[in-house]
Amino acid sequence: MATDAVSEEAPDAYARLVEKVKRISNVQNAGGLLGWDQQVMMPEGGTPARSQQLSTLSAISHELLVEDETGELLDELESQNLDEEQEAVVREVRREYERAVRVPTELVQQISEASSDALPAWEKAKAENDFEAFAPHLEKIVGLKREYAEQIDPDADPYAVLFADYEPYLPLEQAEEILEQVRETLVPMIAEIRESDADVTTDGFSRHAPFDEDEQEALSRDALTMLGYDWDRGRLDVSSHPFTSGTQFDARVTTRFDEDDPMGALMATIHEFGHAAYQLGLPDEHYGTPLGEPRNLSVHESQSRLWENFVGRSKAFWELFLPTFKEHFPQTGDVTVEEAFESANQVYEDNFIRVEADELTYHMHILVRFEIERALIAGDLDVADVPEVWNDKYEEYLGIRPETDSEGCLQDIHWSHGSFGYFPTYSLGSFMSAQLFAAAEEDIGGLDEQIREGEFDDLHEWLTEHVHRYGQRYETNELVKHATGEDFVADYFIDYVTEKYGELYDLDSA
Ligand code: MG
C-alpha cells in the first residue's frame, strides 16, 4: 500500500536527519562547555588556544549543517507523512539550514573579523569617553549586518531578519506593538514615581555592608536548594557576568558578588536558577534534537524573570527567606520583611546603566537601544547621530540625560559583537513571564501561600508541564497559547507592574 510505503520510508530519512542533528548538537554542546570553562575556570593565558578550539568546533558544526545531504533529507521529508513532533524537528532544522546556506562564508568571516577589531576599540572608546573612535567600527558592523540580512531574505525588513536570529517565531510587528504598549505605561509611571512622596526603604541591606563574599556564596547555595535546584545535574560558580550553560543533563549556573550589595548576587542566582530549571526541564529522551532544545531567548528569559521577579522579589519570598539571610548575615538582624521587600523592589529612576536597573526602568534601557538599532539598520539614523539621539531618548523616557557617552550609548558590548535584535528579547521575556505566572496562578491557586511556605514543586512542575517539556515543538505564540490560552500579550505585565508599583509608591494611576 502506498501509505505503508511512505511510512516505512519516512522513519529512515527522518532517522538519518536526527542522527545528523545530534552530531551537530554534540559539537555545539562541547563548544558550550569550553565556553563555560573559559569564563569560569580557564587561566587567562589559555585564550589563544581556546579561541582556536572554539572557532574550529563552530566551523565543524557549520559544515555538518550545510552539507548537501541535509538539504536532500529535508526535501525528501517534505513529502512524507510525519507526526507533529517530527514535523517540528524538520521545521527547525530547515530554518537553521536555510539561514546557514544563504550567508556566504566570506561574509561570516568579515563579520567575525569586524567584531574582533571592534571589541578592543569599544573598550578603549568607553574608557576614554570617545564615541568618534568607535563610530567607524559601528558603521562597518551595521553595514555588514545589513548585508547579512539581505542575503537571508532580500524582501524582508532587515531588522526583522536580524531579530529572527534570536526570536524566530514572533513577528517583529507583534514584538514592536508589545514594546510600545509597555512604553506608554512605564514612561508616565516612572515620572510619577519620581514625584512620589512614598517612603520606600532603599537601604534595608546596604546599610549593613560589607557582606563577606564566601558567606554570600553560601547564601546563594541555600537559595538554590530551597528553590529545588538539582545539584546532581548542576553546579554554582563565579564569573564576571552571571550566566547559565549546559543541557538537560548538566545545567550550570554562575553568579558574581559585590560586598556592598548582597541583593545583586542573590537575584542573579535566582535569575540563573530559572534559566537552569528550563534547561533541566527539557526532555531527556530528545537530547540533541530540537525537541530537546529551549524554544528561544524570549522564552528562556521568561523563565529566569519569572523566578527572579515573581518569586525572588515577592513579599512572600522575603517572609520565607529573611531568616535564612539573617543566619548568614547576623548584622541584618533589625531588617523587617517590609524593608527587605522594599529594598528588593526600589526603582532607580536616576540610573543610567542597564545592568544596574530595576524591574521598571530596565525596559526603558532596552527600548532606547531597540529604537536606535532599528533606525540604524533601516538607514534612518547615521552612526554619528547615535549619542545625541540616545541622550534625547533617556531624557524623554527616564527624565535623565547622560553626561558622557561612556555611561550612555557606549555602555554595552553587544553592538561590537554585531548583536542587533538581541536586546528586545530581554524585555519580551519579562513580559511573557507575567503572562505565564498569571496562568500558573489560575491553574494552581495560592502561589503566594506556597512561596511563603517554601513549596515550589507545584510551580516548577507547572512550568515543566506547560513550557519546558515541549522543547521547540511549538512556535512562540503557540507555546504561550498552549500554556495560557492566548497569544503572547503585554497586558499581564502591565497589570502586574501597575498593581505592585502603584501600592509601593502610592501612585494615583494605580
Ligand atoms: Mg537571562
Coordinates of C-alpha atoms in Angstrom, one line a residue, residues 299 432 435-436 439 466 474-489:
V299 CA 11.0 32.1 26.4
M432 CA 6.0 36.8 28.9
Q435 CA 1.5 36.1 31.4
L436 CA 2.9 32.6 32.4
A439 CA -1.8 31.3 34.1
H466 CA 3.4 23.7 30.0
Y474 CA 5.7 24.8 19.1
E475 CA 6.4 28.2 17.7
T476 CA 6.4 31.0 20.3
N477 CA 2.8 32.2 20.2
E478 CA 1.6 28.6 20.0
L479 CA 3.6 27.7 23.1
V480 CA 2.3 30.7 25.0
K481 CA -1.2 29.9 23.9
H482 CA -0.9 26.3 25.0
A483 CA 0.2 27.4 28.4
T484 CA -2.1 30.4 28.9
G485 CA -5.0 30.1 26.5
E486 CA -4.0 33.2 24.4
D487 CA -1.3 34.6 22.2
F488 CA 1.6 36.5 23.8
V489 CA 0.4 39.9 25.0

